[in-house]
Coordinates of C-alpha atoms in Angstrom, one line a residue:
X135 CA 55.4 86.1 204.3
X136 CA 56.0 83.2 202.0
X137 CA 58.3 80.2 203.6
X138 CA 61.5 79.9 202.4
X139 CA 62.2 78.2 199.5
X140 CA 63.0 74.1 200.2
X141 CA 65.2 72.3 197.8
X142 CA 63.7 69.5 196.9
X143 CA 63.8 67.1 193.4
X144 CA 59.9 65.5 192.2
X145 CA 58.4 64.8 188.7
X146 CA 57.3 66.9 186.2
X147 CA 53.3 66.2 185.6
X148 CA 53.0 64.7 182.4
X149 CA 51.8 61.4 181.2
X150 CA 54.3 60.4 178.7
X151 CA 57.6 59.9 178.9
X152 CA 58.6 60.8 175.4
X153 CA 56.9 64.5 175.5
X154 CA 60.3 66.7 174.9
X155 CA 61.6 64.3 171.3
X156 CA 57.9 65.3 170.8
X157 CA 58.7 69.1 171.2
X158 CA 61.5 69.0 169.3
X159 CA 60.5 66.9 166.7
X160 CA 56.7 67.6 165.8
X161 CA 55.6 70.9 167.8
X162 CA 57.9 73.6 165.7
X163 CA 58.6 72.9 162.0
X164 CA 61.9 75.5 163.3
X165 CA 63.9 75.5 165.9
X166 CA 64.6 79.0 164.9
X167 CA 61.4 79.7 167.0
X168 CA 62.1 79.0 170.5
X169 CA 63.9 82.9 170.3
X170 CA 60.6 83.8 169.9
X171 CA 58.7 82.2 171.9
X172 CA 61.0 82.7 175.2
X173 CA 61.3 86.6 173.8
X174 CA 57.4 86.6 174.2
X175 CA 56.7 84.4 177.2
X176 CA 59.1 87.8 178.7
X177 CA 57.4 90.1 177.3
X178 CA 54.0 88.8 178.2
X179 CA 55.8 88.7 182.4
X180 CA 55.9 92.8 181.3
X181 CA 53.1 93.3 180.2
X182 CA 51.1 91.5 183.4
X183 CA 53.1 93.7 185.6
X184 CA 51.9 97.1 183.9
X185 CA 48.3 95.9 184.0
X186 CA 48.8 95.0 187.4
X187 CA 50.4 98.5 188.1
X188 CA 47.5 100.1 185.9
X189 CA 45.3 98.0 188.5
X190 CA 45.9 98.9 191.5
X191 CA 47.4 95.7 192.3
X192 CA 51.1 97.2 191.9
X193 CA 52.9 100.0 193.9
X194 CA 56.5 99.9 193.3
X195 CA 58.3 101.4 191.2
X196 CA 58.4 100.0 188.0
X197 CA 61.6 101.5 186.2
X198 CA 63.2 100.3 183.1
X199 CA 61.0 97.9 181.7
X200 CA 62.6 95.8 178.9
X201 CA 63.5 92.5 177.6
X202 CA 67.4 91.8 177.3
X203 CA 69.2 89.0 175.6
X204 CA 72.5 88.4 175.6
X205 CA 74.7 85.3 174.3
X206 CA 78.4 84.3 175.5
X207 CA 80.0 81.7 173.2
X208 CA 82.3 80.8 176.0
X209 CA 80.0 79.1 178.2
X210 CA 77.7 78.5 175.2
X211 CA 74.9 80.0 176.7
X212 CA 72.4 82.4 176.0
X213 CA 69.8 84.2 178.5
X214 CA 67.0 85.6 178.0
X215 CA 65.7 88.6 180.9
X216 CA 62.9 90.2 181.7
X217 CA 61.7 92.1 185.3
X218 CA 58.6 91.1 185.1
X219 CA 56.4 89.6 187.3
X220 CA 58.5 86.5 188.0
X221 CA 57.3 84.0 189.7
X222 CA 57.8 82.2 193.2
X223 CA 58.2 78.3 193.8
X224 CA 55.2 77.1 193.5
X225 CA 54.3 79.5 190.4
X226 CA 56.8 77.1 189.2
X227 CA 55.7 74.3 190.3
X228 CA 52.3 75.4 188.6
X229 CA 53.4 77.1 185.2
X230 CA 56.6 74.9 184.5
X231 CA 56.3 71.7 185.6
X232 CA 53.1 71.2 184.4
X233 CA 53.5 71.3 180.7
X234 CA 50.3 72.8 178.7
X235 CA 49.5 75.0 181.6
X236 CA 49.3 78.3 180.3
X237 CA 49.6 81.1 182.9
X238 CA 48.8 83.7 180.3
X239 CA 45.3 82.1 179.9
X240 CA 45.0 81.6 183.7
X241 CA 46.2 86.0 183.9
X242 CA 43.4 87.0 181.5
X243 CA 40.6 84.7 183.1
X244 CA 41.4 86.2 186.8
X245 CA 41.2 89.8 185.1
X246 CA 38.5 89.3 182.6
X247 CA 36.5 91.5 184.6
X248 CA 38.9 94.5 184.7
X249 CA 39.4 95.6 181.3
X250 CA 39.7 93.2 178.1
X251 CA 43.7 92.1 178.6
X252 CA 43.4 89.5 176.2
X253 CA 45.4 92.6 173.2
X254 CA 48.3 92.9 175.7
X255 CA 48.8 89.1 176.3
X256 CA 51.0 87.1 173.5
X257 CA 51.0 83.4 175.5
X258 CA 48.1 80.9 175.3
X259 CA 49.1 77.4 174.6
X260 CA 51.5 77.2 177.6
X261 CA 54.1 75.0 175.6
X262 CA 56.1 77.8 174.0
X263 CA 59.0 77.4 177.3
X264 CA 59.4 74.1 176.4
X265 CA 60.7 75.3 173.2
X266 CA 64.0 76.0 174.7
X267 CA 64.8 71.8 174.9
X268 CA 64.6 72.2 171.0
X269 CA 68.5 73.8 170.8
X270 CA 69.5 73.6 174.9
X271 CA 71.0 70.7 176.6
X272 CA 70.0 72.2 180.1
X273 CA 67.3 75.4 181.3
X274 CA 68.0 77.4 184.5
X275 CA 65.1 79.2 185.3
X276 CA 65.7 82.1 187.8
X277 CA 63.5 84.3 189.4
X278 CA 62.1 86.4 191.7
X279 CA 58.2 87.1 192.3
X280 CA 57.1 90.8 192.4
X281 CA 54.7 89.7 195.2
X282 CA 56.3 91.5 198.5
X283 CA 58.4 89.5 200.8
X284 CA 58.5 86.9 198.3
X285 CA 62.1 84.6 197.8
X286 CA 63.9 83.7 194.5
X287 CA 64.0 80.4 193.0
X288 CA 65.8 78.5 190.8
X289 CA 64.7 75.5 188.4
X290 CA 67.2 73.3 186.8
X291 CA 66.0 70.5 184.3
X292 CA 68.5 68.3 181.4
X293 CA 65.0 67.6 179.0
X294 CA 64.2 64.6 180.8
X295 CA 61.2 64.2 183.2
X296 CA 63.3 65.6 186.3
X297 CA 63.8 69.0 187.9
X298 CA 65.4 70.6 190.5
X299 CA 64.5 73.5 192.2
X300 CA 66.1 75.5 194.9
X301 CA 66.3 78.8 196.5
X302 CA 68.3 81.1 194.5
X303 CA 70.3 84.5 194.8
X304 CA 68.5 87.1 193.3
X305 CA 67.2 90.4 194.5
X306 CA 65.6 91.8 191.7
X307 CA 62.3 91.0 190.2
X308 CA 62.0 89.0 186.7
X309 CA 63.2 86.0 185.3
X310 CA 66.4 85.0 184.0
X311 CA 66.1 82.0 181.3
X312 CA 69.5 80.6 180.7
X313 CA 69.6 77.9 178.2
X314 CA 73.1 75.7 177.9
X315 CA 73.6 74.8 174.2
X316 CA 73.5 71.2 172.7
X317 CA 76.4 70.7 170.6
X318 CA 74.1 69.7 167.6
X319 CA 72.6 73.9 168.0
X320 CA 75.9 76.1 168.1
X321 CA 75.0 78.1 165.3
X322 CA 72.4 80.0 167.7
X323 CA 75.6 81.1 169.6
X324 CA 76.2 83.3 167.2
X325 CA 75.3 86.6 167.1
X326 CA 74.6 87.8 164.0
X327 CA 72.3 84.5 164.0
X328 CA 70.8 85.3 166.8
X329 CA 70.4 89.2 165.7
X330 CA 68.5 88.0 162.9
X331 CA 65.3 86.0 164.4
X332 CA 64.9 88.7 166.5
X333 CA 64.8 91.0 163.9
X334 CA 62.5 88.7 162.3
X335 CA 59.9 87.5 165.2
X336 CA 60.2 90.7 167.2
X337 CA 60.6 93.9 165.5
X338 CA 57.7 95.0 166.8
X339 CA 57.4 93.2 170.0
X340 CA 55.4 96.4 172.4
X341 CA 58.3 96.0 175.1
X342 CA 62.2 97.0 174.3
X343 CA 64.3 94.5 173.4
X344 CA 67.8 94.5 174.0
X345 CA 70.8 92.2 172.2
X346 CA 74.2 93.3 171.8
X347 CA 73.6 96.5 173.7
X348 CA 71.7 97.4 171.4
X349 CA 67.5 97.7 171.1
X350 CA 66.3 96.0 168.4
X351 CA 62.5 96.9 168.0
X352 CA 59.6 99.4 168.0
X353 CA 57.4 98.9 170.2
X354 CA 54.5 101.2 169.0
X355 CA 54.7 100.6 165.2
X356 CA 51.7 102.8 163.4
X357 CA 48.9 99.3 163.2
X358 CA 49.1 100.3 166.9
X359 CA 47.9 103.8 167.4
X360 CA 44.2 105.8 166.3
X361 CA 44.6 106.9 162.5
X362 CA 43.5 110.1 163.9
X363 CA 46.8 110.0 165.5
X364 CA 48.7 110.0 162.1
X365 CA 50.1 112.0 159.5
X366 CA 50.8 110.3 156.1
X367 CA 54.1 111.1 156.6
X368 CA 53.9 108.4 159.8
X369 CA 52.3 106.0 157.0
X370 CA 55.5 106.8 154.4
X371 CA 57.8 106.7 157.6
X372 CA 56.5 103.1 158.2
X373 CA 56.7 101.6 154.5
X374 CA 60.4 102.9 154.5
X375 CA 60.6 101.2 157.5
X376 CA 59.7 97.9 156.3
X377 CA 60.9 98.4 152.4
X378 CA 63.8 100.3 152.6
X379 CA 64.6 100.3 149.1
X380 CA 61.1 100.0 147.9
X381 CA 59.5 103.5 146.2
X382 CA 56.7 105.6 147.8
X383 CA 53.4 103.8 147.7
X384 CA 50.2 105.3 145.7
X385 CA 48.2 105.0 148.8
X386 CA 47.5 102.8 152.4
X387 CA 44.6 101.7 154.3
X388 CA 44.7 101.5 157.9
X389 CA 42.5 98.5 159.2
X390 CA 41.3 98.9 162.9
X391 CA 38.1 96.9 164.0
X392 CA 37.0 95.4 167.3
X393 CA 33.8 93.8 166.2
X394 CA 33.3 91.1 165.6
X395 CA 36.9 90.0 165.6
X396 CA 39.5 92.0 166.6
X397 CA 42.3 93.4 163.6
X398 CA 44.7 96.2 162.8
X399 CA 46.7 96.6 160.0
X400 CA 48.4 98.7 157.6
X401 CA 47.8 97.7 153.8
X402 CA 49.9 99.4 150.7
X403 CA 48.8 99.8 147.4
X404 CA 52.9 99.9 145.9
X405 CA 53.9 100.7 142.4
X406 CA 53.5 97.6 140.4
X407 CA 54.5 99.2 136.9
X408 CA 52.8 96.5 135.1
X409 CA 54.9 93.8 136.8
X410 CA 52.0 90.8 137.8
X411 CA 54.9 88.9 138.9
X412 CA 56.0 91.1 141.8
X413 CA 57.1 89.0 145.0
X414 CA 54.0 88.0 146.7
X415 CA 55.2 87.9 150.3
X416 CA 55.1 91.4 151.1
X417 CA 52.3 91.1 153.3
X418 CA 53.3 90.1 157.0
X419 CA 50.4 88.5 159.7
X420 CA 51.5 89.3 163.2
X421 CA 49.7 87.8 166.9
X422 CA 49.8 90.6 169.2
X423 CA 52.6 92.2 167.7
X424 CA 54.4 88.7 167.2
X425 CA 55.6 88.2 163.2
X426 CA 54.1 84.2 162.6
X427 CA 53.9 84.2 158.8
X428 CA 54.4 86.1 155.6
X429 CA 52.0 83.5 154.1
X430 CA 48.6 85.4 154.0
X431 CA 47.2 83.6 151.1
X432 CA 43.7 82.5 153.8
X433 CA 43.3 86.0 155.5
X434 CA 43.5 88.3 152.1
X435 CA 41.9 87.5 149.0
X436 CA 44.2 86.5 146.5
X437 CA 44.2 89.5 144.3
X438 CA 45.8 91.5 147.5
X439 CA 48.1 89.9 148.1
X440 CA 50.6 92.0 145.5
X441 CA 49.4 94.5 148.7
X442 CA 52.4 95.5 151.1
X443 CA 51.7 95.4 154.6
X444 CA 51.0 93.8 158.4
X445 CA 47.8 92.4 159.5
X446 CA 47.5 92.0 163.2
X447 CA 45.1 89.8 165.1
X448 CA 44.2 88.0 168.1
X449 CA 41.4 86.5 166.7
X450 CA 43.1 84.2 163.7
X451 CA 43.2 80.5 164.6
X452 CA 46.8 79.2 164.8
X453 CA 48.5 75.8 165.4
X454 CA 50.0 74.8 168.5
X455 CA 53.2 76.4 167.3
X456 CA 51.8 79.2 166.4
X457 CA 53.4 78.9 163.1
X458 CA 50.5 78.7 160.7
X459 CA 47.5 79.3 160.3
X460 CA 43.9 77.0 160.8
X461 CA 41.2 78.0 159.1
X462 CA 37.9 78.1 160.6
X463 CA 34.5 81.2 160.4
X464 CA 36.9 83.6 162.2
X465 CA 39.3 83.6 159.2
X466 CA 36.8 84.1 156.5
X467 CA 35.2 86.9 158.6
X468 CA 38.2 88.6 158.2
X469 CA 39.3 88.1 154.6
X470 CA 35.8 89.6 153.6
X471 CA 36.0 92.8 155.7
X472 CA 39.5 93.5 154.2
X473 CA 38.2 93.1 150.9
X474 CA 35.2 95.2 151.3
X475 CA 38.0 97.6 153.7
X476 CA 39.8 98.1 149.6
X477 CA 36.7 98.3 147.5
X478 CA 35.4 101.1 149.9
X479 CA 39.3 102.9 150.1
X480 CA 39.1 103.0 146.1
X481 CA 35.8 103.8 145.3
X482 CA 36.2 106.7 148.1
X483 CA 39.9 108.1 146.0
X484 CA 37.8 107.7 142.3
X485 CA 34.9 109.7 143.9
X486 CA 37.0 112.6 145.9
X487 CA 39.8 113.0 143.4
X488 CA 39.1 111.4 140.4
X489 CA 42.3 112.8 138.6
X490 CA 44.4 111.5 140.8
X491 CA 42.7 108.5 141.1
X492 CA 42.8 107.8 136.8
X493 CA 46.7 108.7 136.9
X494 CA 47.3 105.6 139.5
X495 CA 45.1 103.7 137.4
X496 CA 47.8 102.1 135.0
X497 CA 49.2 100.5 138.9
X498 CA 45.5 100.5 140.6
X499 CA 44.4 98.9 137.9
X500 CA 46.0 95.2 138.6
X501 CA 44.8 95.3 141.8
X502 CA 41.1 95.9 140.3
X503 CA 41.1 94.2 137.7
X504 CA 42.8 91.3 139.4
X505 CA 39.8 91.0 142.0
X506 CA 37.0 91.8 139.1
X507 CA 37.9 88.5 137.9
X508 CA 38.4 86.4 140.7
X509 CA 36.2 87.7 143.2
X510 CA 32.0 88.2 142.5
X511 CA 31.6 90.7 145.8
X512 CA 34.7 92.8 145.0
X513 CA 32.8 93.1 140.6
X514 CA 30.2 94.4 142.1
X515 CA 31.7 97.3 143.6
X516 CA 34.8 97.6 141.3
X517 CA 32.3 98.0 138.0
X518 CA 31.3 101.7 139.5
X519 CA 35.2 102.5 139.3
X520 CA 37.5 100.0 137.2
X521 CA 38.1 102.7 134.4
X522 CA 39.1 101.6 130.4
X523 CA 41.6 104.2 128.7
X524 CA 41.6 105.0 125.2
X525 CA 44.6 105.5 122.3
X526 CA 44.7 109.1 123.5
X527 CA 45.4 108.2 127.1
X528 CA 41.6 109.3 128.5
X529 CA 39.7 107.4 131.4
X530 CA 35.9 106.0 131.3
X531 CA 34.3 103.6 133.4
X532 CA 32.6 100.7 132.1
X533 CA 29.0 102.8 131.7
X534 CA 30.6 105.9 130.7
X535 CA 32.1 104.4 127.9
X536 CA 29.3 102.6 126.5
X537 CA 27.4 106.0 126.5
X538 CA 30.3 107.4 124.4
X539 CA 30.5 104.2 121.4
X540 CA 26.1 104.6 121.2
X541 CA 26.1 108.7 120.4
X542 CA 27.5 107.4 117.2
X543 CA 24.9 104.3 116.6
X544 CA 21.6 105.2 115.4
X545 CA 19.8 102.5 116.8
X546 CA 20.6 103.3 120.6
X547 CA 19.9 99.3 121.2
X548 CA 22.0 97.7 119.1
X549 CA 25.0 95.5 120.5
X550 CA 28.1 97.5 121.2
X551 CA 31.4 97.1 120.3
X552 CA 34.6 97.9 122.1
X553 CA 37.7 97.6 119.7
X554 CA 41.3 97.7 121.7
X555 CA 44.4 97.6 120.9
X556 CA 46.9 95.0 123.5
X557 CA 50.2 96.3 121.3
X558 CA 50.0 99.9 120.0
X559 CA 52.7 100.0 118.1
X560 CA 52.6 96.3 116.4
X561 CA 49.2 97.4 115.8
X562 CA 49.1 101.5 113.9
X563 CA 47.9 100.6 111.0
X564 CA 45.0 98.8 111.9
X565 CA 44.1 101.9 114.9
X566 CA 44.2 104.0 112.0
X567 CA 42.4 102.2 109.8
X568 CA 39.5 102.6 112.5
X569 CA 40.1 106.0 113.3
X570 CA 39.9 107.0 109.9
X571 CA 36.1 105.7 110.2
X572 CA 35.3 107.7 113.5
X573 CA 36.1 104.6 115.9
X574 CA 37.7 104.4 119.3
X575 CA 40.1 102.2 120.4
X576 CA 41.2 101.2 123.9
X577 CA 44.0 100.7 125.1
X578 CA 44.0 96.5 127.3
X579 CA 47.9 96.0 127.1
X580 CA 48.5 95.4 131.0
X581 CA 49.4 91.5 131.9
X582 CA 46.2 90.7 133.1
X583 CA 43.9 91.7 130.4
X584 CA 43.5 89.0 128.8
X585 CA 41.9 87.3 131.8
X586 CA 40.1 90.5 132.5
X587 CA 39.0 90.6 128.8
X588 CA 37.3 87.4 129.6
X589 CA 36.3 87.7 132.6
X590 CA 34.0 90.3 132.1
X591 CA 33.0 90.6 128.8
X592 CA 29.5 88.2 130.0
X593 CA 29.2 90.9 132.9
X594 CA 28.5 93.5 130.2
X595 CA 24.8 93.7 128.0
X596 CA 24.9 93.6 124.5
X597 CA 28.9 94.4 124.2
X598 CA 31.2 92.6 122.7
X599 CA 35.2 92.9 122.9
X600 CA 37.5 92.6 119.9
X601 CA 40.4 93.2 119.5
X602 CA 41.4 95.9 116.3
X603 CA 43.2 93.5 114.5
X604 CA 40.7 90.6 115.1
X605 CA 39.0 90.9 111.6
X606 CA 39.0 93.5 109.1
X607 CA 36.8 96.2 110.5
X608 CA 33.6 95.6 108.9
X609 CA 32.8 91.9 110.5
X610 CA 34.1 93.6 113.5
X611 CA 32.0 95.9 114.1
X612 CA 28.8 93.9 113.1
X613 CA 27.7 95.9 110.4
X614 CA 27.7 96.9 106.6
X615 CA 30.1 99.5 105.6
X616 CA 29.0 100.4 102.3
X617 CA 31.8 100.1 99.8
X618 CA 31.5 98.6 96.5
X619 CA 34.3 96.7 94.9
X620 CA 36.1 97.4 91.7
X621 CA 36.2 94.0 91.0
X622 CA 33.4 91.7 89.1
X623 CA 32.3 88.8 90.6
X624 CA 34.6 86.2 88.2
X625 CA 37.4 88.6 89.0
X626 CA 36.8 88.6 92.8
X627 CA 36.6 84.0 91.9
X628 CA 40.0 84.8 90.0
X629 CA 41.7 86.9 92.7
X630 CA 40.7 84.0 95.6
X631 CA 41.7 81.2 93.5
X632 CA 45.5 82.4 93.0
X633 CA 45.8 83.4 96.4
X634 CA 44.6 80.0 96.9
X635 CA 46.9 78.4 94.8
X636 CA 50.1 80.6 96.0
X637 CA 49.9 80.4 99.5
X638 CA 49.3 76.4 99.1
X639 CA 51.9 75.4 101.6
X640 CA 51.4 78.7 104.2
X641 CA 49.3 77.7 107.5
X642 CA 45.2 77.1 107.6
X643 CA 44.6 80.1 105.4
X644 CA 40.9 81.2 105.1
X645 CA 40.7 83.2 102.1
X646 CA 38.3 85.8 100.9
X647 CA 37.9 89.5 98.8
X648 CA 36.3 91.7 100.2
X649 CA 35.6 95.6 99.2
X650 CA 37.7 98.1 101.8
X651 CA 39.7 101.3 101.4
X652 CA 42.0 101.9 99.0
X653 CA 44.1 103.5 101.4
X654 CA 44.5 100.3 103.7
X655 CA 46.5 97.4 102.8
X656 CA 46.4 94.9 100.4
X657 CA 45.7 91.8 102.2
X658 CA 44.9 92.7 105.8
X659 CA 45.8 89.2 107.6
X660 CA 44.0 88.9 111.4
X661 CA 43.8 86.0 113.9
X662 CA 40.3 84.2 114.7
X663 CA 39.2 86.0 118.0
X664 CA 39.1 82.6 119.9
X665 CA 42.1 81.5 118.8
X666 CA 43.9 84.8 119.9
X667 CA 42.4 84.9 123.3
X668 CA 43.2 82.0 123.9
X669 CA 47.2 82.3 123.4
X670 CA 46.8 85.2 125.2
X671 CA 46.1 83.6 128.4
X672 CA 48.6 80.8 127.7
X673 CA 51.0 82.8 127.5
X674 CA 50.5 85.2 130.5
X675 CA 49.3 82.0 132.7
X676 CA 53.6 81.2 131.4
X677 CA 52.3 78.4 129.5
X678 CA 53.5 77.6 126.0
X679 CA 50.9 78.7 123.1
X680 CA 48.3 75.8 121.8
X681 CA 49.1 76.8 118.4
X682 CA 52.8 76.7 118.7
X683 CA 55.0 80.4 117.5
X684 CA 52.8 80.3 114.4
X685 CA 48.8 80.4 114.7
X686 CA 47.1 77.2 112.8
X687 CA 44.1 79.4 111.6
X688 CA 44.5 83.0 109.6
X689 CA 41.8 85.1 108.1
X690 CA 43.4 86.4 104.7
X691 CA 41.4 89.1 103.2
X692 CA 42.0 90.6 99.9
X693 CA 41.1 94.4 99.1
X694 CA 39.2 94.2 96.1
X695 CA 39.8 97.7 95.5
X696 CA 43.7 97.9 96.0
X697 CA 45.6 99.2 92.8
X698 CA 47.9 95.9 94.0
X699 CA 44.8 93.3 93.3
X700 CA 44.0 94.7 90.2
X701 CA 47.6 94.7 88.9
X702 CA 48.2 90.8 90.2
X703 CA 44.7 90.3 88.0
X704 CA 46.2 91.7 85.3
X705 CA 50.4 90.5 85.1
X706 CA 51.5 87.4 83.9
X707 CA 51.8 84.3 85.8
X708 CA 54.9 84.7 87.8
X709 CA 54.7 87.9 88.6
X710 CA 51.5 87.4 90.1
X711 CA 53.2 85.1 92.5
X712 CA 56.2 87.5 93.1
X713 CA 53.2 90.1 94.1
X714 CA 51.0 88.2 95.8
X715 CA 54.2 86.6 98.0
X716 CA 54.8 90.1 98.5
X717 CA 51.7 91.5 99.9
X718 CA 51.3 88.5 102.2
X719 CA 54.3 89.2 103.6
X720 CA 53.4 92.5 103.9
X721 CA 50.9 91.6 105.5
X722 CA 52.7 89.3 107.9
X723 CA 54.8 91.9 108.3
X724 CA 52.1 94.4 110.0
X725 CA 51.0 91.5 111.9
X726 CA 54.3 90.9 113.8
X727 CA 54.4 87.5 112.1
X728 CA 57.1 87.9 109.9
X729 CA 60.9 86.7 111.4
X730 CA 64.0 84.5 110.4
X731 CA 65.1 84.3 107.2
X732 CA 61.5 84.6 105.7
X733 CA 61.9 88.5 106.9
X734 CA 65.5 88.5 105.4
X735 CA 64.7 87.3 102.6
X736 CA 61.3 90.3 102.2
X737 CA 64.1 92.5 103.3
X738 CA 66.3 91.1 100.5
X739 CA 63.6 91.1 97.5
X740 CA 62.3 95.0 99.1
X741 CA 65.9 96.5 98.6
X742 CA 66.1 94.7 94.9
X743 CA 62.9 96.5 93.6
X744 CA 64.5 100.0 94.6

């Protein structure tokens, strides 16, 4: 039987008298962390007892195992209680008085041959208990070891290097940590404040946590289970637990790996609805079911930070306060693994249920396209199942679409041109013109598409991607459309000169006279492709266009075969100018470039002609 506890006083075994100010000011960035650390310690003590029972080293009844948090606003105390392994007086001296000695680390080392205990034990650095002095002017420990014949002990410290240890009146095993809250930390005596902290850090701790007579956590979240144990309803229910107000996700990925690192979790693909600005702090990082952070950019590739869910890994390196990540080779391996799992999941859905994949691609496409322009390894896999959609709503892989275009080419080695619209309504006239000539038009109207087009064009062999209104159609597809001009060369030069003189005050224009079908507009205005792309990318990046509201360069193609052109040549000087300006404004309107007072004046002039 262990000797009776003798009252004594002593000095904490540390190398500086200033350790507590250091802990209070520098070790933890947020004082609320104290509750996470103390509750985690209590969970550890409980998990250790369960392990000992499984090893046959504890044969008594386990009874109800839960951690209880209580607050007494009158006494100004917070008490964290468990029915775990407890401590003897000697163990208090070893684990509490020797600052930074981790009992968790020692336990894992002692029983490492039994089985893998690491995944169940939270503590690591041995400093968590001392976070209590960030909010408490005095801390009591009343504890009784699970060991037969042990006496209860009481340890008290006021935040200095002195402590008191003596016998205590406690009959049940386990530990009570009693914090006497300091005046500057009395906010933590409010129940709603403690409830918020417990909800944040302890929502999925592996032992039941009771606060205010309610169990506040889910000890067995789905990521701790095998995928074979779960149904779709389980994943959807868990998603609602994480995001109660959200629509059901598109699908999910269950992460479960134990070599070369331990990693579990569930990642959900939400319905983004083309909202690339969606909040990105929806993936939470846990370590052994303890919340660490929702800043996961080092663990999850940037293009996947739009996903929702949870990642849990004991192998992700944390700083000493367990508040943020420390980058190392494991982090890169984990990031690569997550990328590979996402790529494989998307490929699997595409191959096995293409119809469903296509229906979801408006949402999935944001992830896929973003990944292709930001991650080369992902891009190599994703080009097999990244889809493009045409005006009719049909989907194609890159290879399928290239083959479709080549069907209409006599020279199969000729360069392929993908025509696309970024705004189907505004570019309708140009789309109709292309379709009348037998050309297909894709739709690239998501917020990521301007960057995506630039990113993939150089990866596609012998392929050029151009917007349907970026130039006249014969130039876009880089081959002659055999149309003859009804104008003589002299009339073409005269027409060009009339337009240059009349539109001289407009932005910089490149004016040409070209033979086009008579059902085209009398004037076709286009923006050079490279300028339009830079403007589009600037807009999606939240930047002001480098060319302001109106581009400084416009291509103005005059339809030599249109009756209006011939009418202009035959008209008097004043009527010529009126017709030219009217046709020019009509072309601006078709491009969505006519607004404000100019639009009002155009409408009034058109009304006057009725």
